[in-house]
Short mmCIF file of C-alpha atoms and ligand atoms in Angstrom, two decimals:
data_model
loop_
_atom_site.label_atom_id
_atom_site.label_comp_id
_atom_site.label_asym_id
_atom_site.label_seq_id
_atom_site.Cartn_x
_atom_site.Cartn_y
_atom_site.Cartn_z
CA MET A 11 0.00 0.00 0.00
CA LYS A 12 1.08 3.58 -0.34
CA VAL A 13 2.13 5.91 2.46
CA GLU A 14 2.57 9.52 1.37
CA GLY A 15 2.39 8.27 -2.22
CA LYS A 16 5.19 5.67 -1.82
CA PRO A 17 4.56 1.89 -1.88
CA HIS A 18 5.35 0.44 1.54
CA ARG A 19 5.55 -2.97 3.10
CA THR A 20 4.88 -3.19 6.83
CA ILE A 21 8.02 -5.19 7.63
CA TRP A 22 11.23 -6.15 5.80
CA LEU A 23 14.69 -7.64 6.37
CA ASP A 24 17.89 -6.12 5.04
CA ASP A 25 19.96 -9.20 4.05
CA LYS A 26 23.25 -7.34 4.41
CA THR A 27 22.82 -5.67 7.79
CA GLY A 28 20.47 -8.29 9.26
CA ILE A 29 18.23 -5.48 10.51
CA VAL A 30 14.49 -6.07 10.51
CA SER A 31 12.60 -2.82 9.92
CA MET A 32 8.91 -2.42 10.57
CA ILE A 33 6.21 0.21 10.74
CA ASP A 34 5.82 1.05 14.42
CA GLN A 35 2.15 0.20 14.90
CA ASN A 36 2.15 1.46 18.48
CA ALA A 37 2.92 4.96 17.23
CA LEU A 38 0.03 4.97 14.73
CA PRO A 39 -2.20 6.76 13.97
CA PHE A 40 -0.48 9.74 15.57
CA GLU A 41 2.98 9.25 14.09
CA PHE A 42 4.32 7.23 11.15
CA LYS A 43 7.74 5.89 12.04
CA ILE A 44 9.95 2.92 11.35
CA HIS A 45 11.34 0.73 14.10
CA ASP A 46 14.60 -1.16 13.54
CA ALA A 47 15.25 -4.49 15.28
CA LYS A 48 18.96 -5.33 15.13
CA THR A 49 18.88 -8.81 16.64
CA HIS A 50 16.40 -11.65 16.90
CA HIS A 51 15.89 -10.65 20.56
CA ASP A 52 14.89 -7.16 19.40
CA THR A 53 12.46 -8.62 16.86
CA CYS A 54 10.94 -10.84 19.57
CA ARG A 55 10.46 -7.78 21.77
CA ALA A 56 8.79 -5.96 18.88
CA ILE A 57 6.36 -8.87 18.44
CA ILE A 58 5.56 -9.06 22.17
CA THR A 59 5.04 -5.31 22.56
CA MET A 60 3.04 -5.24 19.31
CA ILE A 61 5.25 -2.76 17.51
CA THR A 62 4.49 -5.22 14.74
CA ARG A 63 1.25 -7.17 15.03
CA GLY A 64 -1.44 -8.97 13.08
CA ALA A 65 -1.35 -12.59 12.00
CA GLY A 66 0.54 -12.14 8.73
CA ALA A 67 2.97 -9.49 9.96
CA ILE A 68 3.76 -11.61 13.02
CA GLY A 69 4.50 -14.55 10.69
CA ALA A 70 6.88 -12.46 8.59
CA ALA A 71 8.51 -11.05 11.72
CA ALA A 72 9.01 -14.53 13.14
CA GLY A 73 10.59 -15.75 9.90
CA PHE A 74 12.91 -12.75 9.84
CA ALA A 75 13.80 -13.24 13.53
CA MET A 76 14.72 -16.86 12.83
CA ALA A 77 16.91 -15.74 9.91
CA GLN A 78 18.52 -13.12 12.16
CA ALA A 79 19.37 -15.88 14.64
CA PHE A 80 21.19 -17.82 11.89
CA LEU A 81 23.05 -14.66 10.90
CA GLU A 82 24.01 -14.01 14.52
CA GLY A 83 24.92 -17.62 15.23
CA THR A 84 27.19 -17.91 12.23
CA ARG A 85 28.60 -14.40 12.34
CA ASP A 86 30.24 -14.86 15.72
CA GLY A 87 29.39 -18.46 16.34
CA GLY A 88 26.64 -17.53 18.78
CA ARG A 89 27.30 -17.09 22.48
CA GLY A 90 30.84 -15.96 21.89
CA THR A 91 32.11 -18.96 19.92
CA ARG A 92 33.80 -17.96 16.67
CA GLY A 93 32.03 -19.22 13.58
CA GLY A 94 34.07 -17.03 11.28
CA GLY A 95 31.58 -14.81 9.44
CA ARG A 96 28.36 -15.16 7.58
CA GLY A 97 29.72 -17.33 4.74
CA THR A 98 30.42 -20.16 7.15
CA GLY A 99 26.77 -20.72 7.86
CA ASP A 100 27.00 -23.69 5.52
CA GLY A 101 24.88 -26.12 7.49
CA ILE A 102 27.75 -27.68 9.41
CA TYR A 103 27.24 -26.35 12.89
CA THR A 104 28.84 -26.82 16.27
CA ALA A 105 26.72 -28.04 19.18
CA LEU A 106 26.83 -24.51 20.60
CA GLN A 107 25.54 -23.04 17.39
CA LEU A 108 22.76 -25.63 17.12
CA ASP A 109 21.75 -24.92 20.68
CA PHE A 110 21.72 -21.19 19.90
CA PHE A 111 19.34 -21.74 16.94
CA VAL A 112 17.04 -24.02 18.95
CA GLN A 113 16.88 -21.54 21.85
CA ALA A 114 16.21 -18.69 19.42
CA ARG A 115 13.34 -20.65 17.86
CA LYS A 116 11.86 -21.27 21.32
CA GLU A 117 12.16 -17.59 22.19
CA ILE A 118 10.42 -16.56 18.97
CA GLU A 119 7.66 -19.14 19.38
CA ALA A 120 6.95 -17.98 22.94
CA THR A 121 6.17 -14.40 21.85
CA ARG A 122 2.56 -14.76 20.61
CA PRO A 123 1.36 -18.35 21.15
CA THR A 124 -2.00 -18.15 19.34
CA ALA A 125 -0.64 -16.91 16.03
CA ARG A 126 -0.28 -19.93 13.73
CA ASN A 127 1.67 -17.98 11.08
CA LEU A 128 4.45 -17.47 13.59
CA PHE A 129 5.03 -21.22 14.03
CA HIS A 130 4.64 -21.84 10.30
CA ALA A 131 7.43 -19.32 9.64
CA THR A 132 9.86 -20.45 12.35
CA GLU A 133 9.57 -24.06 11.22
CA LYS A 134 10.22 -23.22 7.55
CA VAL A 135 13.12 -20.86 8.22
CA PHE A 136 14.67 -23.14 10.84
CA ASN A 137 14.63 -26.06 8.40
CA ALA A 138 16.12 -23.90 5.65
CA GLY A 139 18.79 -22.67 8.07
CA MET A 140 19.83 -26.25 8.69
CA LYS A 141 21.13 -26.14 5.09
CA SER A 142 22.81 -22.73 5.37
CA THR A 143 22.35 -19.23 6.69
CA ASP A 144 21.80 -17.98 3.14
CA GLU A 145 18.95 -20.48 2.75
CA ALA A 146 17.41 -19.22 6.01
CA ILE A 147 17.46 -15.65 4.72
CA LYS A 148 16.08 -16.68 1.33
CA GLU A 149 13.28 -18.63 2.97
CA ALA A 150 12.33 -15.76 5.28
CA GLN A 151 12.20 -13.39 2.29
CA ARG A 152 10.22 -15.94 0.27
CA LEU A 153 7.65 -16.28 3.07
CA ALA A 154 7.22 -12.50 3.21
CA ASP A 155 6.70 -12.39 -0.57
CA GLU A 156 4.27 -15.32 -0.36
CA ASN A 157 2.35 -13.42 2.31
CA VAL A 158 1.89 -10.49 -0.10
CA VAL A 159 0.74 -12.70 -2.99
CA ALA A 160 -1.69 -14.66 -0.77
CA ALA A 161 -3.18 -11.45 0.63
CA LEU A 162 -3.74 -10.06 -2.86
CA LYS A 163 -5.45 -13.27 -4.00
CA ILE A 164 -7.65 -13.19 -0.88
CA GLY A 165 -8.66 -9.71 -2.01
CA GLU A 166 -9.54 -10.91 -5.49
CA TYR A 167 -11.61 -13.85 -4.29
CA GLY A 168 -13.26 -11.92 -1.46
CA ASN A 169 -14.20 -9.09 -3.79
CA VAL A 170 -16.94 -11.24 -5.35
CA LEU A 171 -18.77 -11.23 -2.00
CA ILE A 172 -18.90 -7.45 -1.89
CA LYS A 173 -21.65 -5.80 -3.90
CA ASP A 174 -21.84 -2.15 -4.87
CA GLY A 175 -23.25 -0.15 -1.96
CA PHE A 176 -22.33 -2.72 0.71
CA HIS A 177 -21.81 -1.83 4.35
CA ILE A 178 -19.09 -4.02 5.83
CA LEU A 179 -18.34 -4.63 9.49
CA THR A 180 -14.83 -5.68 10.51
CA HIS A 181 -13.16 -6.38 13.83
CA CYS A 182 -9.58 -5.65 14.91
CA ASN A 183 -7.12 -4.79 12.15
CA ALA A 184 -6.76 -7.37 9.43
CA GLY A 185 -5.61 -4.83 6.89
CA TRP A 186 -2.22 -4.29 5.31
CA LEU A 187 -0.67 -3.38 8.67
CA GLY A 188 -1.58 -6.85 9.92
CA PHE A 189 0.20 -8.44 6.95
CA VAL A 190 3.24 -7.62 4.84
CA ASP A 191 0.85 -5.92 2.41
CA TYR A 192 -2.88 -5.74 1.45
CA GLY A 193 -4.16 -7.65 4.51
CA SER A 194 -6.74 -10.40 4.86
CA ALA A 195 -10.20 -9.08 5.85
CA LEU A 196 -9.55 -5.67 4.30
CA SER A 197 -7.92 -6.95 1.12
CA PRO A 198 -11.34 -7.67 -0.52
CA VAL A 199 -12.43 -4.19 0.55
CA TYR A 200 -9.40 -2.63 -1.18
CA VAL A 201 -9.99 -4.61 -4.37
CA ALA A 202 -13.71 -3.73 -4.38
CA HIS A 203 -12.86 -0.05 -3.82
CA GLU A 204 -10.31 -0.12 -6.65
CA GLN A 205 -13.01 -1.51 -8.91
CA GLY A 206 -15.15 1.51 -8.17
CA LYS A 207 -17.71 -0.13 -5.88
CA LYS A 208 -19.24 2.23 -3.34
CA LEU A 209 -18.55 0.88 0.15
CA PHE A 210 -18.87 1.82 3.76
CA VAL A 211 -16.89 0.14 6.54
CA TYR A 212 -17.77 -0.07 10.22
CA ALA A 213 -14.51 -0.52 12.14
CA ASP A 214 -15.04 -2.02 15.59
CA GLU A 215 -12.83 -0.07 17.98
CA THR A 216 -11.44 -3.39 19.35
CA ARG A 217 -10.58 -2.73 22.96
CA PRO A 218 -8.26 -3.02 24.74
CA ARG A 219 -5.56 -2.27 22.15
CA SER A 220 -7.96 -0.42 19.83
CA GLN A 221 -6.57 -1.88 16.60
CA GLY A 222 -9.82 -0.99 14.83
CA ALA A 223 -10.05 2.57 16.12
CA ARG A 224 -6.36 3.30 15.61
CA LEU A 225 -5.14 1.12 12.73
CA THR A 226 -8.08 0.06 10.58
CA ALA A 227 -9.47 3.59 10.63
CA TRP A 228 -6.03 5.02 9.71
CA GLU A 229 -5.64 2.59 6.80
CA LEU A 230 -9.12 3.23 5.46
CA MET A 231 -8.65 6.97 5.69
CA LYS A 232 -5.36 6.76 3.78
CA GLU A 233 -7.11 4.74 1.08
CA GLY A 234 -10.04 7.15 0.93
CA ILE A 235 -12.61 4.50 1.89
CA PRO A 236 -15.68 5.85 3.69
CA HIS A 237 -15.83 4.43 7.20
CA THR A 238 -16.69 5.10 10.80
CA ILE A 239 -15.40 3.73 14.09
CA VAL A 240 -18.03 1.99 16.21
CA PRO A 241 -17.85 0.93 19.86
CA ASP A 242 -17.24 -2.79 20.31
CA ASN A 243 -20.73 -3.30 21.67
CA ALA A 244 -22.54 -1.72 18.68
CA GLY A 245 -22.73 -4.91 16.60
CA ALA A 246 -26.24 -6.00 17.66
CA TYR A 247 -27.62 -2.50 17.17
CA LEU A 248 -26.15 -2.16 13.68
CA MET A 249 -27.15 -5.61 12.52
CA SER A 250 -30.66 -5.45 14.01
CA LYS A 251 -31.22 -2.22 12.06
CA GLY A 252 -30.09 -3.83 8.79
CA MET A 253 -27.07 -1.56 8.62
CA VAL A 254 -24.52 -4.32 7.89
CA ASP A 255 -24.50 -6.40 4.67
CA ILE A 256 -21.50 -8.57 5.49
CA VAL A 257 -19.02 -9.15 8.30
CA ILE A 258 -15.43 -9.94 7.29
CA VAL A 259 -12.76 -10.67 9.89
CA GLY A 260 -9.24 -12.09 9.87
CA ALA A 261 -7.93 -15.12 11.73
CA ASP A 262 -4.96 -16.03 13.89
CA ARG A 263 -5.39 -19.81 13.81
CA ILE A 264 -7.93 -22.03 12.07
CA ALA A 265 -8.41 -25.63 13.20
CA ALA A 266 -8.91 -28.51 10.76
CA ASN A 267 -12.72 -28.30 11.19
CA GLY A 268 -12.89 -24.54 10.52
CA ASP A 269 -13.13 -23.32 14.13
CA THR A 270 -11.39 -19.94 14.03
CA ALA A 271 -9.39 -18.01 16.62
CA ASN A 272 -9.43 -14.29 16.06
CA LYS A 273 -9.27 -11.13 18.16
CA ILE A 274 -11.38 -11.22 21.31
CA GLY A 275 -14.91 -10.11 20.50
CA THR A 276 -15.06 -11.84 17.12
CA PHE A 277 -17.22 -14.69 18.40
CA GLU A 278 -19.83 -12.22 19.68
CA LYS A 279 -20.03 -10.66 16.21
CA ALA A 280 -20.52 -14.11 14.66
CA ILE A 281 -23.38 -14.93 17.03
CA ILE A 282 -25.06 -11.60 16.28
CA ALA A 283 -24.53 -12.04 12.54
CA ARG A 284 -26.22 -15.44 12.64
CA GLU A 285 -29.12 -14.05 14.68
CA PHE A 286 -29.79 -11.38 12.06
CA GLY A 287 -28.93 -13.42 8.95
CA VAL A 288 -25.82 -11.41 8.06
CA PRO A 289 -23.10 -13.40 6.21
CA PHE A 290 -20.00 -13.83 8.37
CA TYR A 291 -16.75 -14.48 6.50
CA VAL A 292 -13.22 -15.19 7.72
CA ALA A 293 -10.29 -14.19 5.50
CA ALA A 294 -6.94 -15.91 6.01
CA PRO A 295 -4.06 -17.45 4.06
CA LEU A 296 -3.45 -21.20 4.26
CA SER A 297 -0.47 -20.52 6.54
CA THR A 298 -3.02 -19.67 9.26
CA PHE A 299 -4.57 -23.14 9.14
CA ASP A 300 -3.44 -25.64 11.73
CA LEU A 301 -4.46 -29.02 10.37
CA SER A 302 -2.76 -30.75 13.30
CA ILE A 303 -5.63 -29.79 15.59
CA SER A 304 -9.07 -31.24 15.03
CA ASP A 305 -11.03 -28.33 16.50
CA GLY A 306 -10.78 -24.97 18.22
CA SER A 307 -10.70 -26.37 21.75
CA HIS A 308 -7.00 -27.11 21.17
CA ILE A 309 -6.11 -23.51 20.36
CA LEU A 310 -4.03 -21.88 23.07
CA ILE A 311 -5.43 -18.44 23.84
CA GLU A 312 -2.85 -15.80 24.67
CA GLU A 313 -3.55 -13.82 27.82
CA ARG A 314 -2.03 -10.37 27.86
CA SER A 315 -1.25 -7.94 30.63
CA GLU A 316 -4.12 -6.35 32.53
CA GLU A 317 -2.32 -3.03 32.01
CA GLU A 318 -3.69 -3.02 28.45
CA VAL A 319 -7.23 -2.86 29.85
CA HIS A 320 -6.45 -0.30 32.54
CA TYR A 321 -4.52 2.19 30.41
CA GLN A 322 -5.00 3.99 27.10
CA SER A 323 -2.59 6.32 25.40
CA GLY A 324 -2.88 9.17 22.96
CA PRO A 325 -1.84 12.78 22.39
CA ASP A 326 -2.97 15.54 24.73
CA GLU A 327 -3.92 18.97 23.43
CA GLU A 328 -0.26 19.85 22.95
CA GLY A 329 0.35 16.68 20.97
CA ILE A 330 2.36 14.97 23.73
CA ILE A 331 1.56 11.26 24.01
CA ARG A 332 0.16 10.50 27.46
CA LYS A 333 -0.84 7.24 29.05
CA ILE A 334 -3.88 7.48 31.28
CA ARG A 335 -5.77 5.07 33.49
CA VAL A 336 -9.36 4.50 32.30
CA THR A 337 -10.53 1.93 34.85
CA SER A 338 -11.29 2.02 38.56
CA PRO A 339 -8.02 2.04 40.53
CA GLY A 340 -7.57 -1.11 42.58
CA SER A 341 -9.72 -3.34 40.36
CA THR A 342 -8.11 -6.16 38.43
CA ALA A 343 -8.69 -6.84 34.73
CA PHE A 344 -8.70 -10.03 32.68
CA ASN A 345 -7.31 -9.76 29.15
CA PRO A 346 -7.67 -12.81 26.88
CA ALA A 347 -6.44 -11.67 23.46
CA PHE A 348 -8.53 -14.02 21.28
CA ASP A 349 -11.67 -16.09 21.19
CA VAL A 350 -12.70 -19.03 19.04
CA THR A 351 -15.66 -18.84 16.69
CA PRO A 352 -17.10 -22.31 16.04
CA ALA A 353 -17.16 -23.27 12.35
CA GLU A 354 -20.97 -23.44 12.28
CA TYR A 355 -21.08 -19.62 12.55
CA VAL A 356 -18.74 -19.08 9.60
CA SER A 357 -20.33 -18.61 6.16
CA GLY A 358 -17.01 -19.28 4.43
CA ILE A 359 -13.26 -18.81 4.62
CA ILE A 360 -11.62 -16.62 1.99
CA THR A 361 -8.18 -18.07 1.17
CA GLU A 362 -5.63 -17.58 -1.62
CA ASN A 363 -7.03 -20.77 -3.17
CA GLY A 364 -10.62 -19.56 -3.22
CA ILE A 365 -13.53 -19.33 -0.78
CA VAL A 366 -14.04 -22.55 1.11
CA LYS A 367 -16.75 -23.86 3.41
CA ALA A 368 -15.73 -23.98 7.07
CA ASN A 369 -15.63 -27.75 7.35
CA ALA A 370 -12.88 -30.37 7.51
CA GLU A 371 -13.34 -31.77 4.00
CA SER A 372 -13.38 -28.43 2.17
CA ILE A 373 -10.42 -27.20 4.18
CA ARG A 374 -8.41 -30.35 3.43
CA VAL A 375 -9.02 -29.94 -0.31
CA ALA A 376 -8.21 -26.20 -0.28
CA ALA A 377 -5.01 -26.80 1.64
CA GLY A 378 -3.95 -29.31 -1.01
O1 MRU B 13 -3.40 -7.26 17.01
P1 MRU B 13 -3.13 -8.68 17.32
O2 MRU B 13 -1.83 -9.17 16.73
O3 MRU B 13 -3.30 -9.07 18.74
O4 MRU B 13 -4.32 -9.41 16.69
C1 MRU B 13 -4.22 -10.36 15.79
C2 MRU B 13 -4.95 -9.89 14.66
O5 MRU B 13 -4.36 -9.22 13.87
C3 MRU B 13 -6.38 -10.08 14.53
O6 MRU B 13 -6.94 -11.01 15.35
C4 MRU B 13 -6.68 -10.19 13.09
O7 MRU B 13 -8.02 -10.13 12.88
C5 MRU B 13 -6.05 -11.41 12.47
S1 MRU B 13 -5.57 -11.16 10.81
C6 MRU B 13 -4.42 -9.87 10.74
#
C-alpha cells in the first residue's frame, strides 16, 4: 500500500545488515515511524510489545527473527564462539551453534502463542537454516513475498462477495498493517474499492488495544474509503437495524474443522450475525490453518497484561503522548487476546485458493 504516495511494506529484512525494519504500529495513527530491530531478541520484543502485530505481519517477523538468529549464530558463532563470518553458515554447525538456533526458535515461538503464522514461519526458516544461513534468509524473504501474494489473492476472491453499496463490518485490524501488504479481511475491501464499488466500513474499535479505532481507521482513511469507528458493543444494534450487509474478519489460527481463533470479540459478532442473517466471512491465508488440531478447543489463547485494559494512550492537546488510566483504581482486569468462533457460525473462509466452506473436508481440499 502507499504511504505519502510511496509503496510500503509493513516489515522487511535487510539481508546485508540483518536489521528487521517495521512500521511502528504502536505509534500509529499519531505518528508514522519505522522501528529497527537489530537482533532476533529485538524482533521478539517488537512482536511481544506489538510494535508489529497482526497474524501475517507476526508470521513475517518470526521468519525474519529466525533468519537473524542464523546470521548471529554464524557471524560470531553464537554465544561468543567464533564461527568465522556469515559465509560459514553452511549447514555444518557446532553443538553450541545448534543450541543457539534451537533456543532462538523457542524464544520466537513464545512471543505470541495463538498466532499460527508465527510457528509456520519459524519451522520453515529453521529447516532452511539447517542447510545454510543464506537459505534461512532466502526462505524468510520468500515467506514474506508469499504473504503479499496470498493477501492479494484473498482480495480478489473476497471481492466477489462485496456488492456495490455494501456496508461491511470488521473487527480488529486485518488490513495491510496486519500483513506484509494488502491484509486479509480488508484486502477484498481494497480490491472492491479499486473496482469503483461504493462501500462503507464499520470498524469495531477493538478494545483493549484499539486496533480498529487506531489502525483500521487510519488505513481506510489513507485509502479514501468511507468508514466510521463503532464501539465494540454496537454490533447487535447495527445488525438489528439492517445496517450491515456482510461481516469480514481475519484469523490467527484455524483448526482442521474450521473453528477460528481471532481477536477477542469476534465470536460475539458471529453470534449476532447469525441471529440477524448477516453473512460472516473469515479471510486468512493457508499458513493460518493448523491441520494438526481437530477443532478450536486445542487452540491456546494468549492472555495479555491487565495493564492493556487499565490504560490507554494518545496525544494531549499539545500533541504529547500520554498514558492514562481509564478503569477504577484497585480493580483487576482479565485480558484474553482471542476467542474461538465455532465453524458453524462461519459462512465461508476466503483463502488464496478460493472461498471454502468452514468444514474439515473443504479445508483439506483447499489446503492441497
Ligand atoms: O493485534 P493482534 O496481533 O493481537 O491481533 C491479531 C490480529 O491481527 C487479529 O486477530 C486479526 O483479525 C487477524 S488477521 C491480521
